[in-house]
Amino acid sequence: MTRTFENSGSEKEFLDIYQREEMDKYVKPSVTVDSVIFRYYEGRVQTLLIKRKNHPFMGKYAFSGGFVQEQEDLNLAVCREVQEETSITLNPDHIEQLITVGTPYRDPRMWTITVAYLCFMTFNDIQVEKAADDAASTHWLDIAMVDGQLQLVDGDKTLSHDDLAFDHWEILLTAMERIKGRLEYYPTILSIMPEENTLTTYRQLFGTFNEDYLKMDSTNFLRRFKHLFQKTGRQVATRTRKAATYTYHIKPL
């Protein structure tokens, strides 16, 4: 084997030579983080978007996110960016990496790679969002899969792909598919729900991501998900009758 600076001398000597002679040979991308935040509000699943204050995509809806600082932990970076842009403090126990995206030319400014996060606001985590930094405004949008298509609604406006900046529509679709794919064995989306509710409410939550569950009655729903839900022995009044309440338990992977 030919001896080179990579396999001779000490590691410190190697690093000194590498930093002096090799580092500039490779073009380096910028790294960003993006947050796909979900909450449960008045019987609906919602996601938090901002409107961008600046170019590129000024005025478009986007995730709260931004550039990772030098030697910054990614989990800390997404929490920092969300807090700076929306004033919301994420719970580190309720965030998880969703996808890393490095599609060429996804950012018109430069070569960027983004790490997108799934973030869940627990039901009793009541915070008031306030736009700051790169965000002109904040928006909680109703979100669901309807007839196999992503439906995103801000008040009386239904959004489409072109209303979102960058590739955030595609990332949002990935988030919905990730949640849908784990409903049967690791439904972390349940963490946005009250700790006690009716089977109908849980079924409607699951139906937000997979419409098949909306066609299922509560008896069959419970039979399918008996590993998730436990009866409390209590009841609540609904529009037509009293209904039993259930709590949930998400088993760790």
mmCIF file of C-alpha atoms in Angstrom:
data_model
loop_
_atom_site.group_PDB
_atom_site.id
_atom_site.type_symbol
_atom_site.label_atom_id
_atom_site.label_comp_id
_atom_site.label_asym_id
_atom_site.label_seq_id
_atom_site.Cartn_x
_atom_site.Cartn_y
_atom_site.Cartn_z
ATOM 1 C CA MET A 1 0.000 0.000 0.000
ATOM 2 C CA THR A 2 1.345 3.371 -0.990
ATOM 3 C CA ARG A 3 1.946 5.572 2.016
ATOM 4 C CA THR A 4 0.246 8.948 1.805
ATOM 5 C CA PHE A 5 -0.621 11.609 4.321
ATOM 6 C CA GLU A 6 -3.908 9.717 4.870
ATOM 7 C CA ASN A 7 -2.240 6.629 6.332
ATOM 8 C CA SER A 8 1.040 7.869 7.733
ATOM 9 C CA GLY A 9 1.889 10.043 10.675
ATOM 10 C CA SER A 10 -0.496 10.941 13.496
ATOM 11 C CA GLU A 11 -4.171 11.793 13.176
ATOM 12 C CA LYS A 12 -3.394 15.355 14.214
ATOM 13 C CA GLU A 13 -0.867 15.645 11.376
ATOM 14 C CA PHE A 14 -3.423 14.177 8.958
ATOM 15 C CA LEU A 15 -6.103 16.678 10.030
ATOM 16 C CA ASP A 16 -3.690 19.605 9.750
ATOM 17 C CA ILE A 17 -2.805 18.640 6.162
ATOM 18 C CA TYR A 18 -6.418 17.851 5.258
ATOM 19 C CA GLN A 19 -7.741 21.180 6.477
ATOM 20 C CA ARG A 20 -4.939 23.036 4.716
ATOM 21 C CA GLU A 21 -4.913 21.220 1.371
ATOM 22 C CA GLU A 22 -8.042 19.092 0.881
ATOM 23 C CA MET A 23 -11.117 20.803 2.333
ATOM 24 C CA ASP A 24 -11.536 23.355 -0.454
ATOM 25 C CA LYS A 25 -11.642 20.606 -3.105
ATOM 26 C CA TYR A 26 -15.265 19.796 -2.258
ATOM 27 C CA VAL A 27 -18.222 22.113 -2.740
ATOM 28 C CA LYS A 28 -20.243 22.235 0.464
ATOM 29 C CA PRO A 29 -24.040 22.582 0.642
ATOM 30 C CA SER A 30 -25.825 24.687 3.202
ATOM 31 C CA VAL A 31 -27.988 22.698 5.631
ATOM 32 C CA THR A 32 -31.430 23.797 6.775
ATOM 33 C CA VAL A 33 -34.146 22.374 9.020
ATOM 34 C CA ASP A 34 -37.905 22.503 8.457
ATOM 35 C CA SER A 35 -40.743 21.773 10.876
ATOM 36 C CA VAL A 36 -43.991 19.987 9.999
ATOM 37 C CA ILE A 37 -46.021 20.823 13.108
ATOM 38 C CA PHE A 38 -49.370 19.201 13.924
ATOM 39 C CA ARG A 39 -52.001 19.956 16.555
ATOM 40 C CA TYR A 40 -55.621 18.945 17.302
ATOM 41 C CA TYR A 41 -57.979 21.907 17.560
ATOM 42 C CA GLU A 42 -61.786 21.930 17.831
ATOM 43 C CA GLY A 43 -62.097 18.479 16.298
ATOM 44 C CA ARG A 44 -59.688 19.097 13.415
ATOM 45 C CA VAL A 45 -56.066 18.299 12.663
ATOM 46 C CA GLN A 46 -54.080 21.420 11.834
ATOM 47 C CA THR A 47 -50.564 22.194 10.674
ATOM 48 C CA LEU A 48 -48.601 25.397 11.310
ATOM 49 C CA LEU A 49 -47.202 27.386 8.397
ATOM 50 C CA ILE A 50 -45.733 30.846 8.123
ATOM 51 C CA LYS A 51 -45.904 33.352 5.295
ATOM 52 C CA ARG A 52 -42.435 34.299 4.155
ATOM 53 C CA LYS A 53 -41.389 37.890 4.774
ATOM 54 C CA ASN A 54 -38.526 37.913 2.278
ATOM 55 C CA HIS A 55 -37.391 36.587 -1.107
ATOM 56 C CA PRO A 56 -37.290 33.918 -2.396
ATOM 57 C CA PHE A 57 -40.983 32.964 -2.379
ATOM 58 C CA MET A 58 -41.920 36.155 -0.528
ATOM 59 C CA GLY A 59 -45.557 35.973 0.594
ATOM 60 C CA LYS A 60 -45.795 32.208 0.072
ATOM 61 C CA TYR A 61 -46.732 29.738 2.799
ATOM 62 C CA ALA A 62 -43.816 27.733 4.174
ATOM 63 C CA PHE A 63 -42.677 25.649 7.098
ATOM 64 C CA SER A 64 -40.996 27.381 9.971
ATOM 65 C CA GLY A 65 -37.307 26.629 9.569
ATOM 66 C CA GLY A 66 -33.958 27.979 8.516
ATOM 67 C CA PHE A 67 -30.221 27.497 8.342
ATOM 68 C CA VAL A 68 -28.337 25.293 10.781
ATOM 69 C CA GLN A 69 -25.549 27.117 12.550
ATOM 70 C CA GLU A 70 -21.980 25.820 12.562
ATOM 71 C CA GLN A 71 -21.665 22.709 14.768
ATOM 72 C CA GLU A 72 -25.308 23.052 15.871
ATOM 73 C CA ASP A 73 -27.253 19.917 16.763
ATOM 74 C CA LEU A 74 -30.121 19.404 14.284
ATOM 75 C CA ASN A 75 -32.778 18.861 16.959
ATOM 76 C CA LEU A 76 -31.713 22.060 18.674
ATOM 77 C CA ALA A 77 -31.682 23.885 15.343
ATOM 78 C CA VAL A 78 -35.305 23.072 14.488
ATOM 79 C CA CYS A 79 -36.451 24.038 17.985
ATOM 80 C CA ARG A 80 -34.508 27.313 17.755
ATOM 81 C CA GLU A 81 -35.885 28.221 14.330
ATOM 82 C CA VAL A 82 -39.486 27.535 15.340
ATOM 83 C CA GLN A 83 -39.099 29.606 18.487
ATOM 84 C CA GLU A 84 -37.493 32.497 16.582
ATOM 85 C CA GLU A 85 -40.126 32.586 13.835
ATOM 86 C CA THR A 86 -43.327 31.671 15.707
ATOM 87 C CA SER A 87 -42.556 32.079 19.453
ATOM 88 C CA ILE A 88 -43.605 28.444 19.947
ATOM 89 C CA THR A 89 -41.396 26.236 22.097
ATOM 90 C CA LEU A 90 -41.318 22.673 20.791
ATOM 91 C CA ASN A 91 -41.091 19.747 23.184
ATOM 92 C CA PRO A 92 -37.944 17.797 22.177
ATOM 93 C CA ASP A 93 -39.714 14.576 23.216
ATOM 94 C CA HIS A 94 -42.314 15.140 20.481
ATOM 95 C CA ILE A 95 -40.123 15.802 17.453
ATOM 96 C CA GLU A 96 -38.587 13.278 15.077
ATOM 97 C CA GLN A 97 -36.696 13.439 11.818
ATOM 98 C CA LEU A 98 -38.994 12.893 8.847
ATOM 99 C CA ILE A 99 -36.848 13.102 5.714
ATOM 100 C CA THR A 100 -33.643 14.594 4.345
ATOM 101 C CA VAL A 101 -34.098 16.295 0.976
ATOM 102 C CA GLY A 102 -31.266 17.305 -1.329
ATOM 103 C CA THR A 103 -33.011 17.647 -4.685
ATOM 104 C CA PRO A 104 -30.815 19.729 -7.015
ATOM 105 C CA TYR A 105 -31.957 23.342 -7.378
ATOM 106 C CA ARG A 106 -34.671 23.000 -4.721
ATOM 107 C CA ASP A 107 -33.542 26.398 -3.409
ATOM 108 C CA PRO A 108 -32.976 29.128 -6.022
ATOM 109 C CA ARG A 109 -30.371 30.820 -3.808
ATOM 110 C CA MET A 110 -27.825 28.032 -3.437
ATOM 111 C CA TRP A 111 -27.286 24.320 -2.952
ATOM 112 C CA THR A 112 -29.193 23.389 0.196
ATOM 113 C CA ILE A 113 -30.007 20.133 1.929
ATOM 114 C CA THR A 114 -32.907 20.258 4.377
ATOM 115 C CA VAL A 115 -33.753 17.955 7.258
ATOM 116 C CA ALA A 116 -37.515 18.017 7.837
ATOM 117 C CA TYR A 117 -39.017 17.151 11.217
ATOM 118 C CA LEU A 118 -42.376 15.838 12.352
ATOM 119 C CA CYS A 119 -43.410 17.889 15.393
ATOM 120 C CA PHE A 120 -46.454 17.198 17.571
ATOM 121 C CA MET A 121 -48.091 19.732 19.874
ATOM 122 C CA THR A 122 -49.701 17.879 22.768
ATOM 123 C CA PHE A 123 -53.342 18.748 23.382
ATOM 124 C CA ASN A 124 -52.695 20.589 26.645
ATOM 125 C CA ASP A 125 -49.702 22.499 25.248
ATOM 126 C CA ILE A 126 -51.454 25.832 24.739
ATOM 127 C CA GLN A 127 -49.106 28.412 23.264
ATOM 128 C CA VAL A 128 -49.797 31.652 21.433
ATOM 129 C CA GLU A 129 -47.855 31.925 18.201
ATOM 130 C CA LYS A 130 -46.411 35.255 17.096
ATOM 131 C CA ALA A 131 -44.600 35.862 13.812
ATOM 132 C CA ALA A 132 -41.040 37.161 13.977
ATOM 133 C CA ASP A 133 -37.675 36.935 12.224
ATOM 134 C CA ASP A 134 -38.271 35.683 8.628
ATOM 135 C CA ALA A 135 -42.015 35.100 9.167
ATOM 136 C CA ALA A 136 -44.488 37.798 8.124
ATOM 137 C CA SER A 137 -47.402 35.908 9.724
ATOM 138 C CA THR A 138 -48.311 32.533 11.200
ATOM 139 C CA HIS A 139 -51.217 30.329 10.137
ATOM 140 C CA TRP A 140 -52.812 27.177 11.546
ATOM 141 C CA LEU A 141 -54.321 25.371 8.543
ATOM 142 C CA ASP A 142 -56.798 22.497 8.525
ATOM 143 C CA ILE A 143 -55.211 19.468 6.873
ATOM 144 C CA ALA A 144 -56.561 16.116 5.668
ATOM 145 C CA MET A 145 -56.397 13.609 2.850
ATOM 146 C CA VAL A 146 -59.634 13.848 0.837
ATOM 147 C CA ASP A 147 -60.298 11.520 -2.102
ATOM 148 C CA GLY A 148 -56.620 10.609 -2.014
ATOM 149 C CA GLN A 149 -55.482 14.237 -2.371
ATOM 150 C CA LEU A 150 -53.917 16.573 0.158
ATOM 151 C CA GLN A 151 -56.411 19.199 1.329
ATOM 152 C CA LEU A 152 -54.963 22.268 3.026
ATOM 153 C CA VAL A 153 -57.338 25.035 4.101
ATOM 154 C CA ASP A 154 -56.612 28.454 5.606
ATOM 155 C CA GLY A 155 -59.968 29.896 6.650
ATOM 156 C CA ASP A 156 -62.032 30.029 3.470
ATOM 157 C CA LYS A 157 -59.041 29.508 1.156
ATOM 158 C CA THR A 158 -58.074 26.067 -0.120
ATOM 159 C CA LEU A 159 -54.368 25.964 -0.940
ATOM 160 C CA SER A 160 -52.645 24.218 -3.841
ATOM 161 C CA HIS A 161 -49.083 23.195 -4.604
ATOM 162 C CA ASP A 162 -48.092 26.634 -5.926
ATOM 163 C CA ASP A 163 -49.148 28.395 -2.718
ATOM 164 C CA LEU A 164 -46.251 26.808 -0.818
ATOM 165 C CA ALA A 165 -42.595 27.773 -1.057
ATOM 166 C CA PHE A 166 -39.731 25.522 -2.146
ATOM 167 C CA ASP A 167 -40.716 21.817 -2.117
ATOM 168 C CA HIS A 168 -42.784 22.130 1.049
ATOM 169 C CA TRP A 169 -45.937 20.688 -0.551
ATOM 170 C CA GLU A 170 -44.051 17.475 -1.323
ATOM 171 C CA ILE A 171 -42.574 17.355 2.184
ATOM 172 C CA LEU A 172 -46.047 17.828 3.650
ATOM 173 C CA LEU A 173 -47.294 14.905 1.569
ATOM 174 C CA THR A 174 -44.401 12.829 2.889
ATOM 175 C CA ALA A 175 -45.417 13.716 6.442
ATOM 176 C CA MET A 176 -49.001 12.636 5.815
ATOM 177 C CA GLU A 177 -47.825 9.358 4.262
ATOM 178 C CA ARG A 178 -45.431 8.695 7.153
ATOM 179 C CA ILE A 179 -48.205 9.142 9.708
ATOM 180 C CA LYS A 180 -50.613 7.038 7.626
ATOM 181 C CA GLY A 181 -48.084 4.243 7.291
ATOM 182 C CA ARG A 182 -47.560 3.986 11.059
ATOM 183 C CA LEU A 183 -51.160 4.209 12.268
ATOM 184 C CA GLU A 184 -51.409 0.477 12.917
ATOM 185 C CA TYR A 185 -48.162 -0.028 14.825
ATOM 186 C CA TYR A 186 -46.682 3.318 15.955
ATOM 187 C CA PRO A 187 -49.297 6.112 15.787
ATOM 188 C CA THR A 188 -47.346 8.983 17.336
ATOM 189 C CA ILE A 189 -49.997 11.348 15.941
ATOM 190 C CA LEU A 190 -52.106 10.289 18.948
ATOM 191 C CA SER A 191 -49.900 12.524 21.097
ATOM 192 C CA ILE A 192 -51.807 15.577 19.773
ATOM 193 C CA MET A 193 -55.064 14.211 21.219
ATOM 194 C CA PRO A 194 -56.655 14.549 24.662
ATOM 195 C CA GLU A 195 -55.706 11.629 26.909
ATOM 196 C CA GLU A 196 -59.334 10.434 26.934
ATOM 197 C CA ASN A 197 -61.849 10.435 24.111
ATOM 198 C CA THR A 198 -64.463 8.409 22.236
ATOM 199 C CA LEU A 199 -63.649 5.810 19.611
ATOM 200 C CA THR A 200 -65.475 7.936 17.046
ATOM 201 C CA THR A 201 -63.077 10.813 17.685
ATOM 202 C CA TYR A 202 -60.013 8.572 17.397
ATOM 203 C CA ARG A 203 -61.441 7.035 14.222
ATOM 204 C CA GLN A 204 -61.935 10.510 12.733
ATOM 205 C CA LEU A 205 -58.332 11.367 13.610
ATOM 206 C CA PHE A 206 -57.057 8.271 11.808
ATOM 207 C CA GLY A 207 -59.410 9.069 8.923
ATOM 208 C CA THR A 208 -57.627 12.397 8.453
ATOM 209 C CA PHE A 209 -54.676 10.400 7.116
ATOM 210 C CA ASN A 210 -56.416 7.270 5.786
ATOM 211 C CA GLU A 211 -59.992 7.716 4.617
ATOM 212 C CA ASP A 212 -60.692 3.990 4.898
ATOM 213 C CA TYR A 213 -61.137 4.402 8.653
ATOM 214 C CA LEU A 214 -64.016 6.833 8.106
ATOM 215 C CA LYS A 215 -65.949 3.988 6.470
ATOM 216 C CA MET A 216 -65.375 1.693 9.466
ATOM 217 C CA ASP A 217 -67.788 1.552 12.413
ATOM 218 C CA SER A 218 -66.447 1.935 15.946
ATOM 219 C CA THR A 219 -66.804 -1.783 16.753
ATOM 220 C CA ASN A 220 -64.575 -2.845 13.876
ATOM 221 C CA PHE A 221 -62.223 0.053 14.557
ATOM 222 C CA LEU A 222 -61.733 -1.140 18.140
ATOM 223 C CA ARG A 223 -61.274 -4.727 16.998
ATOM 224 C CA ARG A 224 -58.490 -3.579 14.694
ATOM 225 C CA PHE A 225 -56.814 -1.319 17.232
ATOM 226 C CA LYS A 226 -57.454 -3.121 20.525
ATOM 227 C CA HIS A 227 -53.688 -2.977 21.161
ATOM 228 C CA LEU A 228 -53.889 0.850 21.275
ATOM 229 C CA PHE A 229 -57.066 1.729 23.156
ATOM 230 C CA GLN A 230 -58.222 0.894 26.677
ATOM 231 C CA LYS A 231 -61.720 1.530 28.005
ATOM 232 C CA THR A 232 -61.874 3.967 30.931
ATOM 233 C CA GLY A 233 -65.251 2.940 32.328
ATOM 234 C CA ARG A 234 -66.530 6.488 31.863
ATOM 235 C CA GLN A 235 -68.936 8.005 29.377
ATOM 236 C CA VAL A 236 -69.480 11.395 27.745
ATOM 237 C CA ALA A 237 -72.557 12.876 26.130
ATOM 238 C CA THR A 238 -72.538 13.087 22.341
ATOM 239 C CA ARG A 239 -75.098 14.608 20.010
ATOM 240 C CA THR A 240 -77.214 11.448 19.997
ATOM 241 C CA ARG A 241 -76.311 9.385 23.068
ATOM 242 C CA LYS A 242 -73.721 8.699 25.720
ATOM 243 C CA ALA A 243 -70.522 7.114 24.469
ATOM 244 C CA ALA A 244 -67.791 5.215 26.275
ATOM 245 C CA THR A 245 -64.408 6.889 26.511
ATOM 246 C CA TYR A 246 -61.025 5.337 25.891
ATOM 247 C CA THR A 247 -57.437 6.212 26.573
ATOM 248 C CA TYR A 248 -54.509 5.240 24.367
ATOM 249 C CA HIS A 249 -51.056 3.762 24.780
ATOM 250 C CA ILE A 250 -48.323 4.024 22.137
ATOM 251 C CA LYS A 251 -45.868 1.152 22.518
ATOM 252 C CA PRO A 252 -42.267 2.142 21.810
ATOM 253 C CA LEU A 253 -40.620 0.601 18.772
#
